[in-house]
PDB file of C-alpha atoms in Angstrom:
ATOM      1  CA  MET S   1     329.697  13.590 -66.936  1.00 51.00           C
ATOM      2  CA  THR S   2     332.198  14.878 -64.819  1.00 58.00           C
ATOM      3  CA  ARG S   3     330.444  15.932 -61.325  1.00 60.00           C
ATOM      4  CA  VAL S   4     332.628  18.670 -59.317  1.00 58.00           C
ATOM      5  CA  ASN S   5     331.567  18.577 -55.747  1.00 66.00           C
ATOM      6  CA  ASN S   6     331.485  22.075 -53.558  1.00 77.00           C
ATOM      7  CA  TRP S   7     331.780  21.037 -50.251  1.00 80.00           C
ATOM      8  CA  SER S   8     330.157  23.005 -47.534  1.00 77.00           C
ATOM      9  CA  THR S   9     329.672  22.967 -43.578  1.00 76.00           C
ATOM     10  CA  PRO S  10     329.972  20.890 -42.025  1.00 77.00           C
ATOM     11  CA  PHE S  11     331.984  18.717 -44.485  1.00 83.00           C
ATOM     12  CA  ARG S  12     335.086  19.908 -45.795  1.00 80.00           C
ATOM     13  CA  PRO S  13     337.215  17.442 -48.977  1.00 79.00           C
ATOM     14  CA  PHE S  14     338.726  14.143 -47.645  1.00 77.00           C
ATOM     15  CA  GLU S  15     342.470  16.049 -47.832  1.00 77.00           C
ATOM     16  CA  TYR S  16     341.844  18.784 -45.302  1.00 73.00           C
ATOM     17  CA  TRP S  17     341.122  16.032 -42.336  1.00 72.00           C
ATOM     18  CA  ALA S  18     344.160  13.609 -44.043  1.00 74.00           C
ATOM     19  CA  ASP S  19     346.389  16.967 -43.983  1.00 74.00           C
ATOM     20  CA  LEU S  20     345.338  17.202 -39.785  1.00 67.00           C
ATOM     21  CA  ALA S  21     346.135  13.557 -39.521  1.00 67.00           C
ATOM     22  CA  GLU S  22     349.358  13.517 -40.835  1.00 67.00           C
ATOM     23  CA  ASN S  23     350.277  16.624 -39.095  1.00 67.00           C
ATOM     24  CA  GLU S  24     349.444  15.816 -35.246  1.00 74.00           C
ATOM     25  CA  PRO S  25     350.456  13.364 -33.498  1.00 77.00           C
ATOM     26  CA  ASP S  26     348.954  10.631 -32.410  1.00 87.00           C
ATOM     27  CA  PHE S  27     350.415  10.970 -28.602  1.00 93.00           C
ATOM     28  CA  LEU S  28     350.695  13.696 -26.583  1.00 95.00           C
ATOM     29  CA  ILE S  29     353.088  11.857 -24.422  1.00 95.00           C
ATOM     30  CA  ASP S  30     354.113   8.722 -26.272  1.00 92.00           C
ATOM     31  CA  GLY S  31     352.236   5.405 -25.006  1.00 92.00           C
ATOM     32  CA  MET S  32     351.026   7.407 -21.738  1.00 96.00           C
ATOM     33  CA  LEU S  33     348.690  10.248 -23.156  1.00 97.00           C
ATOM     34  CA  HIS S  34     346.935   9.919 -26.570  1.00 96.00           C
ATOM     35  CA  ALA S  35     346.359  13.319 -28.489  1.00 95.00           C
ATOM     36  CA  ALA S  36     342.754  13.113 -28.405  1.00 95.00           C
ATOM     37  CA  THR S  37     340.541  11.656 -25.529  1.00 96.00           C
ATOM     38  CA  ASN S  38     341.744  10.190 -22.646  1.00 97.00           C
ATOM     39  CA  THR S  39     340.642   8.419 -19.095  1.00 97.00           C
ATOM     40  CA  VAL S  40     342.577   7.977 -16.026  1.00 97.00           C
ATOM     41  CA  SER S  41     340.722   5.573 -13.181  1.00 94.00           C
ATOM     42  CA  GLY S  42     341.672   4.105 -10.022  1.00 92.00           C
ATOM     43  CA  LYS S  43     339.965   4.265  -6.489  1.00 89.00           C
ATOM     44  CA  PRO S  44     340.077   7.111  -4.214  1.00 88.00           C
ATOM     45  CA  THR S  45     343.217   7.969  -2.758  1.00 89.00           C
ATOM     46  CA  VAL S  46     345.621   5.867  -4.835  1.00 92.00           C
ATOM     47  CA  GLY S  47     347.416   8.871  -6.522  1.00 94.00           C
ATOM     48  CA  LYS S  48     345.120   9.642  -9.762  1.00 96.00           C
ATOM     49  CA  THR S  49     345.253  13.640  -9.790  1.00 97.00           C
ATOM     50  CA  ARG S  50     348.585  13.772  -8.582  1.00 97.00           C
ATOM     51  CA  LEU S  51     350.165  11.845 -11.661  1.00 98.00           C
ATOM     52  CA  VAL S  52     347.986  13.638 -13.190  1.00 98.00           C
ATOM     53  CA  ALA S  53     348.923  16.698 -12.084  1.00 98.00           C
ATOM     54  CA  ALA S  54     352.939  16.014 -12.833  1.00 98.00           C
ATOM     55  CA  MET S  55     351.852  14.822 -16.692  1.00 98.00           C
ATOM     56  CA  ALA S  56     350.467  18.221 -17.028  1.00 98.00           C
ATOM     57  CA  ALA S  57     353.200  19.923 -15.501  1.00 98.00           C
ATOM     58  CA  ALA S  58     355.210  17.735 -17.901  1.00 98.00           C
ATOM     59  CA  ILE S  59     353.728  19.197 -21.065  1.00 98.00           C
ATOM     60  CA  ALA S  60     353.008  22.769 -19.408  1.00 97.00           C
ATOM     61  CA  GLY S  61     356.896  22.737 -18.180  1.00 96.00           C
ATOM     62  CA  GLU S  62     358.216  21.663 -21.877  1.00 95.00           C
ATOM     63  CA  ASP S  63     359.522  18.740 -19.785  1.00 96.00           C
ATOM     64  CA  LYS S  64     361.321  16.232 -23.224  1.00 93.00           C
ATOM     65  CA  GLU S  65     360.302  13.015 -20.682  1.00 93.00           C
ATOM     66  CA  PHE S  66     358.047  11.886 -18.203  1.00 96.00           C
ATOM     67  CA  CYS S  67     358.359   8.289 -16.856  1.00 94.00           C
ATOM     68  CA  GLY S  68     360.533   7.999 -19.634  1.00 89.00           C
ATOM     69  CA  SER S  69     358.278   8.294 -22.597  1.00 92.00           C
ATOM     70  CA  GLU S  70     358.678  11.162 -24.870  1.00 92.00           C
ATOM     71  CA  VAL S  71     356.326  14.517 -24.213  1.00 94.00           C
ATOM     72  CA  VAL S  72     355.351  15.134 -27.948  1.00 92.00           C
ATOM     73  CA  ASP S  73     354.220  18.583 -28.068  1.00 94.00           C
ATOM     74  CA  HIS S  74     353.760  21.328 -25.390  1.00 96.00           C
ATOM     75  CA  GLY S  75     351.212  23.689 -24.157  1.00 97.00           C
ATOM     76  CA  PRO S  76     349.384  25.645 -21.909  1.00 97.00           C
ATOM     77  CA  VAL S  77     347.273  23.397 -19.311  1.00 98.00           C
ATOM     78  CA  MET S  78     343.563  24.445 -18.217  1.00 98.00           C
ATOM     79  CA  VAL S  79     342.230  22.070 -15.104  1.00 98.00           C
ATOM     80  CA  ILE S  80     338.289  22.034 -14.251  1.00 97.00           C
ATOM     81  CA  SER S  81     337.710  21.025 -11.062  1.00 97.00           C
ATOM     82  CA  THR S  82     334.533  19.498  -9.674  1.00 95.00           C
ATOM     83  CA  ASP S  83     335.542  18.759  -6.147  1.00 91.00           C
ATOM     84  CA  ALA S  84     335.321  21.720  -3.321  1.00 86.00           C
ATOM     85  CA  GLY S  85     337.762  23.153  -2.263  1.00 89.00           C
ATOM     86  CA  GLU S  86     340.432  21.183  -5.358  1.00 93.00           C
ATOM     87  CA  THR S  87     340.692  24.087  -7.595  1.00 95.00           C
ATOM     88  CA  ARG S  88     343.181  25.577  -4.461  1.00 96.00           C
ATOM     89  CA  ARG S  89     344.637  22.369  -4.413  1.00 96.00           C
ATOM     90  CA  TRP S  90     345.355  22.494  -8.191  1.00 97.00           C
ATOM     91  CA  GLY S  91     347.373  25.652  -7.547  1.00 97.00           C
ATOM     92  CA  LEU S  92     349.898  24.162  -5.095  1.00 96.00           C
ATOM     93  CA  ARG S  93     350.101  20.746  -7.199  1.00 97.00           C
ATOM     94  CA  MET S  94     351.598  23.708 -10.124  1.00 97.00           C
ATOM     95  CA  ARG S  95     353.218  25.725  -7.696  1.00 97.00           C
ATOM     96  CA  GLU S  96     355.317  22.692  -6.223  1.00 97.00           C
ATOM     97  CA  HIS S  97     355.986  21.429 -10.147  1.00 97.00           C
ATOM     98  CA  ASP S  98     357.580  25.213 -10.304  1.00 96.00           C
ATOM     99  CA  ILE S  99     355.225  25.634 -13.342  1.00 97.00           C
ATOM    100  CA  LYS S 100     355.074  29.249 -14.956  1.00 94.00           C
ATOM    101  CA  ASP S 101     351.317  31.279 -13.716  1.00 90.00           C
ATOM    102  CA  SER S 102     350.846  31.512 -17.173  1.00 93.00           C
ATOM    103  CA  MET S 103     350.611  28.495 -18.546  1.00 97.00           C
ATOM    104  CA  VAL S 104     347.892  26.655 -16.420  1.00 97.00           C
ATOM    105  CA  GLY S 105     344.439  28.305 -15.909  1.00 97.00           C
ATOM    106  CA  ILE S 106     342.227  27.007 -13.133  1.00 97.00           C
ATOM    107  CA  ALA S 107     338.773  26.664 -12.808  1.00 96.00           C
ATOM    108  CA  LYS S 108     335.477  25.557 -10.634  1.00 96.00           C
ATOM    109  CA  PHE S 109     332.917  23.479 -12.748  1.00 96.00           C
ATOM    110  CA  ASN S 110     329.737  25.121 -13.774  1.00 95.00           C
ATOM    111  CA  PRO S 111     327.872  22.961 -16.522  1.00 93.00           C
ATOM    112  CA  LEU S 112     326.235  26.391 -17.743  1.00 94.00           C
ATOM    113  CA  ASP S 113     330.090  27.103 -19.144  1.00 95.00           C
ATOM    114  CA  TRP S 114     331.030  24.698 -21.403  1.00 94.00           C
ATOM    115  CA  ARG S 115     330.425  27.022 -24.206  1.00 94.00           C
ATOM    116  CA  LEU S 116     333.599  29.021 -22.491  1.00 95.00           C
ATOM    117  CA  TYR S 117     335.007  25.906 -21.570  1.00 96.00           C
ATOM    118  CA  GLU S 118     335.308  25.204 -25.807  1.00 94.00           C
ATOM    119  CA  GLY S 119     336.684  28.885 -26.704  1.00 94.00           C
ATOM    120  CA  GLN S 120     339.700  28.278 -23.962  1.00 94.00           C
ATOM    121  CA  ALA S 121     340.344  24.711 -25.282  1.00 95.00           C
ATOM    122  CA  ARG S 122     341.666  26.301 -28.341  1.00 94.00           C
ATOM    123  CA  SER S 123     344.647  27.940 -26.449  1.00 94.00           C
ATOM    124  CA  ALA S 124     345.188  25.026 -24.665  1.00 97.00           C
ATOM    125  CA  ARG S 125     347.416  22.010 -25.624  1.00 97.00           C
ATOM    126  CA  LEU S 126     345.568  19.824 -22.868  1.00 98.00           C
ATOM    127  CA  MET S 127     342.276  20.070 -21.016  1.00 98.00           C
ATOM    128  CA  ILE S 128     341.840  18.368 -17.588  1.00 98.00           C
ATOM    129  CA  LEU S 129     338.355  16.937 -16.482  1.00 98.00           C
ATOM    130  CA  ASP S 130     338.812  16.371 -12.689  1.00 95.00           C
ATOM    131  CA  ASN S 131     336.564  14.167 -12.450  1.00 92.00           C
ATOM    132  CA  LEU S 132     333.755  12.637 -14.034  1.00 94.00           C
ATOM    133  CA  THR S 133     331.492  11.759 -10.686  1.00 93.00           C
ATOM    134  CA  GLY S 134     331.540  15.847  -9.470  1.00 93.00           C
ATOM    135  CA  SER S 135     330.521  16.514 -12.871  1.00 94.00           C
ATOM    136  CA  LEU S 136     327.454  14.359 -13.373  1.00 93.00           C
ATOM    137  CA  GLY S 137     325.367  16.036 -10.025  1.00 89.00           C
ATOM    138  CA  ASN S 138     322.405  14.451  -9.087  1.00 90.00           C
ATOM    139  CA  ARG S 139     322.425  11.999 -12.311  1.00 92.00           C
ATOM    140  CA  ARG S 140     323.950   8.528 -11.995  1.00 92.00           C
ATOM    141  CA  ILE S 141     327.416   7.077 -12.709  1.00 90.00           C
ATOM    142  CA  GLY S 142     325.925   4.597 -15.024  1.00 90.00           C
ATOM    143  CA  ASP S 143     323.109   6.956 -16.902  1.00 93.00           C
ATOM    144  CA  ASP S 144     323.977   6.288 -20.587  1.00 93.00           C
ATOM    145  CA  ASP S 145     322.401  10.049 -21.513  1.00 94.00           C
ATOM    146  CA  ALA S 146     324.079  11.944 -19.076  1.00 94.00           C
ATOM    147  CA  ALA S 147     327.293  10.482 -20.223  1.00 94.00           C
ATOM    148  CA  ARG S 148     326.253  11.224 -23.896  1.00 95.00           C
ATOM    149  CA  GLU S 149     325.811  14.783 -22.515  1.00 95.00           C
ATOM    150  CA  LEU S 150     329.257  15.298 -20.103  1.00 95.00           C
ATOM    151  CA  CYS S 151     331.249  13.385 -23.513  1.00 95.00           C
ATOM    152  CA  GLN S 152     329.626  15.374 -26.126  1.00 95.00           C
ATOM    153  CA  PRO S 153     331.579  18.780 -26.008  1.00 96.00           C
ATOM    154  CA  LEU S 154     334.547  16.772 -24.588  1.00 97.00           C
ATOM    155  CA  ALA S 155     334.788  14.727 -28.166  1.00 96.00           C
ATOM    156  CA  GLU S 156     334.431  18.524 -29.739  1.00 95.00           C
ATOM    157  CA  ILE S 157     336.931  20.156 -27.496  1.00 96.00           C
ATOM    158  CA  ALA S 158     339.391  17.226 -28.680  1.00 95.00           C
ATOM    159  CA  GLU S 159     338.324  17.358 -32.303  1.00 92.00           C
ATOM    160  CA  ASN S 160     339.101  20.963 -32.479  1.00 91.00           C
ATOM    161  CA  GLY S 161     342.964  19.756 -31.435  1.00 91.00           C
ATOM    162  CA  THR S 162     343.244  19.992 -27.679  1.00 96.00           C
ATOM    163  CA  THR S 163     343.861  17.298 -25.513  1.00 97.00           C
ATOM    164  CA  VAL S 164     341.154  15.513 -23.650  1.00 98.00           C
ATOM    165  CA  LEU S 165     341.747  14.052 -19.772  1.00 98.00           C
ATOM    166  CA  MET S 166     338.887  12.855 -17.835  1.00 97.00           C
ATOM    167  CA  ILE S 167     339.927  11.468 -14.258  1.00 97.00           C
ATOM    168  CA  ALA S 168     337.565   9.191 -13.107  1.00 95.00           C
ATOM    169  CA  HIS S 169     336.974   6.380 -10.203  1.00 90.00           C
ATOM    170  CA  SER S 170     337.334   2.830 -11.545  1.00 86.00           C
ATOM    171  CA  ALA S 171     334.722  -0.131 -11.459  1.00 70.00           C
ATOM    172  CA  LYS S 172     334.130  -2.135  -7.827  1.00 62.00           C
ATOM    173  CA  ASN S 173     336.824  -4.105  -6.668  1.00 56.00           C
ATOM    174  CA  PHE S 174     335.864  -7.996  -7.183  1.00 49.00           C
ATOM    175  CA  GLU S 175     338.868  -9.202  -5.859  1.00 45.00           C
ATOM    176  CA  ALA S 176     338.979  -6.779  -2.625  1.00 45.00           C
ATOM    177  CA  GLN S 177     341.770  -7.551   0.224  1.00 48.00           C
ATOM    178  CA  SER S 178     343.293 -10.309  -2.546  1.00 48.00           C
ATOM    179  CA  GLY S 179     346.707  -8.267  -3.331  1.00 48.00           C
ATOM    180  CA  LYS S 180     345.922  -8.861  -6.830  1.00 55.00           C
ATOM    181  CA  TYR S 181     345.265  -5.895  -9.164  1.00 59.00           C
ATOM    182  CA  THR S 182     341.851  -4.137  -9.212  1.00 63.00           C
ATOM    183  CA  PRO S 183     339.687  -4.093 -12.532  1.00 66.00           C
ATOM    184  CA  THR S 184     340.867  -1.419 -15.021  1.00 74.00           C
ATOM    185  CA  GLY S 185     338.565   1.129 -16.269  1.00 83.00           C
ATOM    186  CA  VAL S 186     336.296   3.744 -15.936  1.00 89.00           C
ATOM    187  CA  MET S 187     333.000   2.711 -13.127  1.00 87.00           C
ATOM    188  CA  GLY S 188     329.818   3.336 -14.993  1.00 88.00           C
ATOM    189  CA  SER S 189     328.406   3.606 -18.393  1.00 90.00           C
ATOM    190  CA  THR S 190     330.131   1.985 -21.195  1.00 88.00           C
ATOM    191  CA  VAL S 191     329.688   5.320 -23.357  1.00 92.00           C
ATOM    192  CA  TYR S 192     332.995   6.509 -21.791  1.00 93.00           C
ATOM    193  CA  GLN S 193     334.686   3.033 -22.600  1.00 90.00           C
ATOM    194  CA  ALA S 194     333.608   4.273 -26.444  1.00 91.00           C
ATOM    195  CA  TRP S 195     334.812   7.598 -26.152  1.00 94.00           C
ATOM    196  CA  GLU S 196     337.900   7.247 -24.706  1.00 95.00           C
ATOM    197  CA  ARG S 197     341.070   6.185 -26.787  1.00 94.00           C
ATOM    198  CA  LEU S 198     343.122   5.472 -24.076  1.00 95.00           C
ATOM    199  CA  ASN S 199     343.022   4.458 -20.424  1.00 95.00           C
ATOM    200  CA  LEU S 200     345.326   5.082 -18.112  1.00 96.00           C
ATOM    201  CA  HIS S 201     344.198   2.880 -15.080  1.00 95.00           C
ATOM    202  CA  ILE S 202     346.134   2.614 -11.711  1.00 94.00           C
ATOM    203  CA  HIS S 203     345.776  -0.415  -9.337  1.00 90.00           C
ATOM    204  CA  ASP S 204     345.086  -0.820  -5.627  1.00 82.00           C
ATOM    205  CA  ALA S 205     348.245   0.480  -3.776  1.00 82.00           C
ATOM    206  CA  THR S 206     350.046  -2.306  -2.104  1.00 80.00           C
ATOM    207  CA  GLU S 207     352.905  -0.283  -1.503  1.00 87.00           C
ATOM    208  CA  PRO S 208     352.998   3.203   0.185  1.00 91.00           C
ATOM    209  CA  ASN S 209     355.661   4.196  -2.471  1.00 94.00           C
ATOM    210  CA  THR S 210     354.452   2.779  -5.756  1.00 94.00           C
ATOM    211  CA  ARG S 211     352.038   2.237  -7.893  1.00 94.00           C
ATOM    212  CA  ALA S 212     351.332  -0.065 -10.270  1.00 93.00           C
ATOM    213  CA  VAL S 213     349.885   1.513 -13.581  1.00 94.00           C
ATOM    214  CA  SER S 214     347.936  -0.442 -16.702  1.00 93.00           C
ATOM    215  CA  ILE S 215     348.050   1.708 -20.162  1.00 94.00           C
ATOM    216  CA  ARG S 216     345.322   0.458 -22.849  1.00 92.00           C
ATOM    217  CA  SER S 217     344.820   2.191 -26.363  1.00 90.00           C
ATOM    218  CA  ASN S 218     344.093   0.199 -29.701  1.00 82.00           C
ATOM    219  CA  ASP S 219     346.754   3.079 -31.235  1.00 83.00           C
ATOM    220  CA  HIS S 220     349.051   1.506 -29.035  1.00 84.00           C
ATOM    221  CA  ALA S 221     350.853  -1.517 -27.615  1.00 83.00           C
ATOM    222  CA  ASN S 222     349.306  -2.497 -23.855  1.00 88.00           C
ATOM    223  CA  ARG S 223     351.726  -1.146 -21.029  1.00 92.00           C
ATOM    224  CA  ASP S 224     352.481  -2.165 -17.608  1.00 92.00           C
ATOM    225  CA  LEU S 225     354.127  -0.001 -15.571  1.00 93.00           C
ATOM    226  CA  LEU S 226     355.237   0.301 -11.484  1.00 94.00           C
ATOM    227  CA  LEU S 227     356.055   3.668 -10.950  1.00 96.00           C
ATOM    228  CA  GLN S 228     357.687   5.017  -7.999  1.00 95.00           C
ATOM    229  CA  ALA S 229     356.448   8.488  -6.478  1.00 96.00           C
ATOM    230  CA  GLU S 230     358.232  10.817  -4.267  1.00 96.00           C
ATOM    231  CA  TRP S 231     355.054  12.631  -2.579  1.00 95.00           C
ATOM    232  CA  GLY S 232     355.228  15.911  -1.960  1.00 93.00           C
ATOM    233  CA  ARG S 233     352.215  18.369   0.179  1.00 93.00           C
ATOM    234  CA  SER S 234     350.015  18.318  -2.953  1.00 94.00           C
ATOM    235  CA  SER S 235     351.912  16.562  -5.346  1.00 95.00           C
ATOM    236  CA  ALA S 236     354.427  13.254  -6.466  1.00 96.00           C
ATOM    237  CA  GLU S 237     357.642  13.310  -8.692  1.00 96.00           C
ATOM    238  CA  TRP S 238     357.395   9.595 -10.464  1.00 96.00           C
ATOM    239  CA  SER S 239     360.150   7.719 -12.123  1.00 95.00           C
ATOM    240  CA  VAL S 240     359.454   4.258 -13.919  1.00 93.00           C
ATOM    241  CA  LEU S 241     361.030   1.162 -11.416  1.00 93.00           C
ATOM    242  CA  SER S 242     359.815  -1.407 -14.416  1.00 92.00           C
ATOM    243  CA  GLU S 243     357.850  -2.103 -17.481  1.00 88.00           C
ATOM    244  CA  LYS S 244     356.173  -5.533 -18.606  1.00 83.00           C
ATOM    245  CA  GLU S 245     357.164  -6.272 -21.859  1.00 69.00           C
ATOM    246  CA  ASP S 246     354.025  -6.384 -24.232  1.00 64.00           C
ATOM    247  CA  THR S 247     354.676  -9.873 -26.383  1.00 58.00           C
ATOM    248  CA  ARG S 248     351.082 -10.028 -27.916  1.00 58.00           C
ATOM    249  CA  GLN S 249     351.172  -9.839 -31.422  1.00 55.00           C
ATOM    250  CA  ARG S 250     348.371  -7.428 -32.522  1.00 58.00           C
ATOM    251  CA  THR S 251     347.951  -8.706 -35.738  1.00 65.00           C
ATOM    252  CA  GLU S 252     344.336  -8.285 -38.736  1.00 70.00           C
ATOM    253  CA  GLN S 253     343.294 -11.913 -36.992  1.00 72.00           C
ATOM    254  CA  THR S 254     343.093 -10.154 -33.166  1.00 77.00           C
ATOM    255  CA  TYR S 255     341.288  -7.794 -34.481  1.00 77.00           C
ATOM    256  CA  LYS S 256     338.635  -9.631 -36.207  1.00 82.00           C
ATOM    257  CA  LYS S 257     338.571 -12.154 -33.211  1.00 85.00           C
ATOM    258  CA  ARG S 258     337.322  -8.857 -31.255  1.00 87.00           C
ATOM    259  CA  ASN S 259     334.624  -7.444 -34.224  1.00 87.00           C
ATOM    260  CA  ASP S 260     333.242 -11.221 -34.517  1.00 90.00           C
ATOM    261  CA  LEU S 261     332.748 -11.523 -31.152  1.00 91.00           C
ATOM    262  CA  PHE S 262     331.185  -8.145 -30.601  1.00 91.00           C
ATOM    263  CA  ASP S 263     328.739  -9.081 -33.506  1.00 90.00           C
ATOM    264  CA  LYS S 264     327.845 -12.718 -32.511  1.00 91.00           C
ATOM    265  CA  VAL S 265     326.226 -10.851 -28.800  1.00 91.00           C
ATOM    266  CA  ALA S 266     324.737  -7.716 -30.771  1.00 91.00           C
ATOM    267  CA  ASP S 267     323.323 -10.548 -33.104  1.00 92.00           C
ATOM    268  CA  ASP S 268     322.153 -12.675 -30.580  1.00 91.00           C
ATOM    269  CA  PRO S 269     318.515 -11.276 -29.248  1.00 89.00           C
ATOM    270  CA  HIS S 270     319.207 -12.354 -25.807  1.00 91.00           C
ATOM    271  CA  LEU S 271     323.355 -11.523 -25.111  1.00 90.00           C
ATOM    272  CA  SER S 272     322.647  -8.048 -26.901  1.00 89.00           C
ATOM    273  CA  SER S 273     319.965  -6.990 -24.364  1.00 91.00           C
ATOM    274  CA  ILE S 274     321.699  -7.408 -21.449  1.00 91.00           C
ATOM    275  CA  GLU S 275     322.940  -4.515 -20.154  1.00 87.00           C
ATOM    276  CA  SER S 276     326.368  -4.779 -18.596  1.00 86.00           C
ATOM    277  CA  GLY S 277     329.186  -5.833 -19.946  1.00 84.00           C
ATOM    278  CA  ARG S 278     330.437  -7.944 -17.012  1.00 83.00           C
ATOM    279  CA  GLU S 279     327.273  -9.899 -17.173  1.00 89.00           C
ATOM    280  CA  VAL S 280     327.634 -10.436 -21.187  1.00 91.00           C
ATOM    281  CA  GLY S 281     330.887 -12.122 -19.812  1.00 88.00           C
ATOM    282  CA  ARG S 282     329.593 -14.423 -17.582  1.00 89.00           C
ATOM    283  CA  THR S 283     326.930 -15.176 -19.861  1.00 91.00           C
ATOM    284  CA  LEU S 284     329.625 -16.298 -22.602  1.00 91.00           C
ATOM    285  CA  TYR S 285     331.571 -18.142 -20.025  1.00 89.00           C
ATOM    286  CA  ALA S 286     328.264 -20.262 -19.506  1.00 89.00           C
ATOM    287  CA  GLN S 287     327.873 -21.029 -22.668  1.00 88.00           C
ATOM    288  CA  GLY S 288     331.319 -22.196 -22.687  1.00 85.00           C
ATOM    289  CA  GLY S 289     334.386 -21.617 -24.532  1.00 80.00           C
ATOM    290  CA  TYR S 290     336.149 -20.055 -22.392  1.00 83.00           C
ATOM    291  CA  LYS S 291     338.905 -20.985 -19.820  1.00 78.00           C
ATOM    292  CA  SER S 292     337.448 -18.579 -17.034  1.00 80.00           C
ATOM    293  CA  GLU S 293     334.650 -15.865 -16.068  1.00 81.00           C
ATOM    294  CA  ASP S 294     337.286 -13.454 -15.996  1.00 78.00           C
ATOM    295  CA  ALA S 295     338.890 -14.485 -19.224  1.00 81.00           C
ATOM    296  CA  ALA S 296     335.150 -14.148 -21.111  1.00 85.00           C
ATOM    297  CA  ILE S 297     334.435 -10.698 -19.593  1.00 85.00           C
ATOM    298  CA  LYS S 298     338.024  -9.424 -20.316  1.00 81.00           C
ATOM    299  CA  ALA S 299     336.964 -10.634 -23.978  1.00 86.00           C
ATOM    300  CA  PHE S 300     333.536  -9.111 -24.371  1.00 88.00           C
ATOM    301  CA  GLN S 301     335.271  -5.578 -22.466  1.00 83.00           C
ATOM    302  CA  ARG S 302     337.818  -5.920 -25.048  1.00 82.00           C
ATOM    303  CA  ALA S 303     335.770  -6.528 -27.888  1.00 86.00           C
ATOM    304  CA  SER S 304     333.484  -3.908 -26.945  1.00 85.00           C
ATOM    305  CA  ARG S 305     336.378  -1.144 -26.741  1.00 80.00           C
ATOM    306  CA  SER S 306     337.757  -2.465 -30.443  1.00 78.00           C
ATOM    307  CA  VAL S 307     334.279  -1.393 -32.173  1.00 81.00           C
ATOM    308  CA  CYS S 308     333.553   1.189 -30.009  1.00 81.00           C
ATOM    309  CA  GLY S 309     330.150  -0.355 -29.235  1.00 84.00           C
ATOM    310  CA  VAL S 310     327.672   0.666 -26.974  1.00 84.00           C
ATOM    311  CA  TYR S 311     324.507   0.096 -25.235  1.00 87.00           C
ATOM    312  CA  VAL S 312     321.704   1.738 -26.519  1.00 86.00           C
ATOM    313  CA  ASN S 313     318.047   1.608 -27.213  1.00 85.00           C
ATOM    314  CA  GLY S 314     317.919  -1.981 -25.027  1.00 89.00           C
ATOM    315  CA  ARG S 315     321.124  -3.814 -27.275  1.00 89.00           C
ATOM    316  CA  TRP S 316     324.221  -3.766 -27.966  1.00 92.00           C
ATOM    317  CA  GLN S 317     325.124  -1.670 -31.343  1.00 88.00           C
ATOM    318  CA  ARG S 318     327.871   0.011 -33.086  1.00 85.00           C
ATOM    319  CA  PRO S 319     327.721   3.365 -32.816  1.00 75.00           C
ATOM    320  CA  ASP S 320     325.814   4.818 -35.711  1.00 65.00           C
TER     321      ASP S 320
END
């Protein structure tokens, strides 16, 4: 007997989603800005917002490339600012980049306006939330429930075809004053790591006009760039000084190893109950099998990102 399925909302035939995937690019800026969800992290004053503003200007201004990477698509940009006075600074940044007034819209963040943002985003190519901490109000940066409440509307905006970029502070620097690179990624709940498809991290500044940038995405090889900035009043012009080649092979064996590590943690009664991903890494190191504590921490961070693992209901698990 042949059965015909007439799918109704919210379901659609798989061909609908397949067509969207084939017709939409994976990246808005090749290897630098994912077409779906992104975070840009780093310490305060390191240059995060100026770099994001320059990327936004390249998209709104129809530039062919940004820092040597192809700008795959163009269109209007909307900016939602949470900090006092930053809406004005964003206006100056766009003026300094000589962007047409109609191509960038800027608003002061209001948590009651999410439906308005979702509606406006349908006519934008890129939406920027500046920044994560300010959007949480009085809630803690490590609060998983607060993180899910923020990421859900952002995910819906991305699902509707608008690229989303969130600016965030990075984790505390365990290598302070060492001159080494800082830990990459967003400070706070691991929900943000599960939400993002790409993280661009600006390391601590060691030179006034150069910045080391690490880009990590499961949809692209790792990128480690050294960028040069020409600082303006509120903006900066960026160029690539060098790029370190990613020589690692991303094979099925690599993905299997990461999946197996996450499953090992999720199936272990003690490891799965440790909320801090860094503490999970330290415990793995203590159990043996890793050359250093840092290596074990990074291994679990990569494993949890690879499977979009989250700590919820008192344990590490894959998302439903």
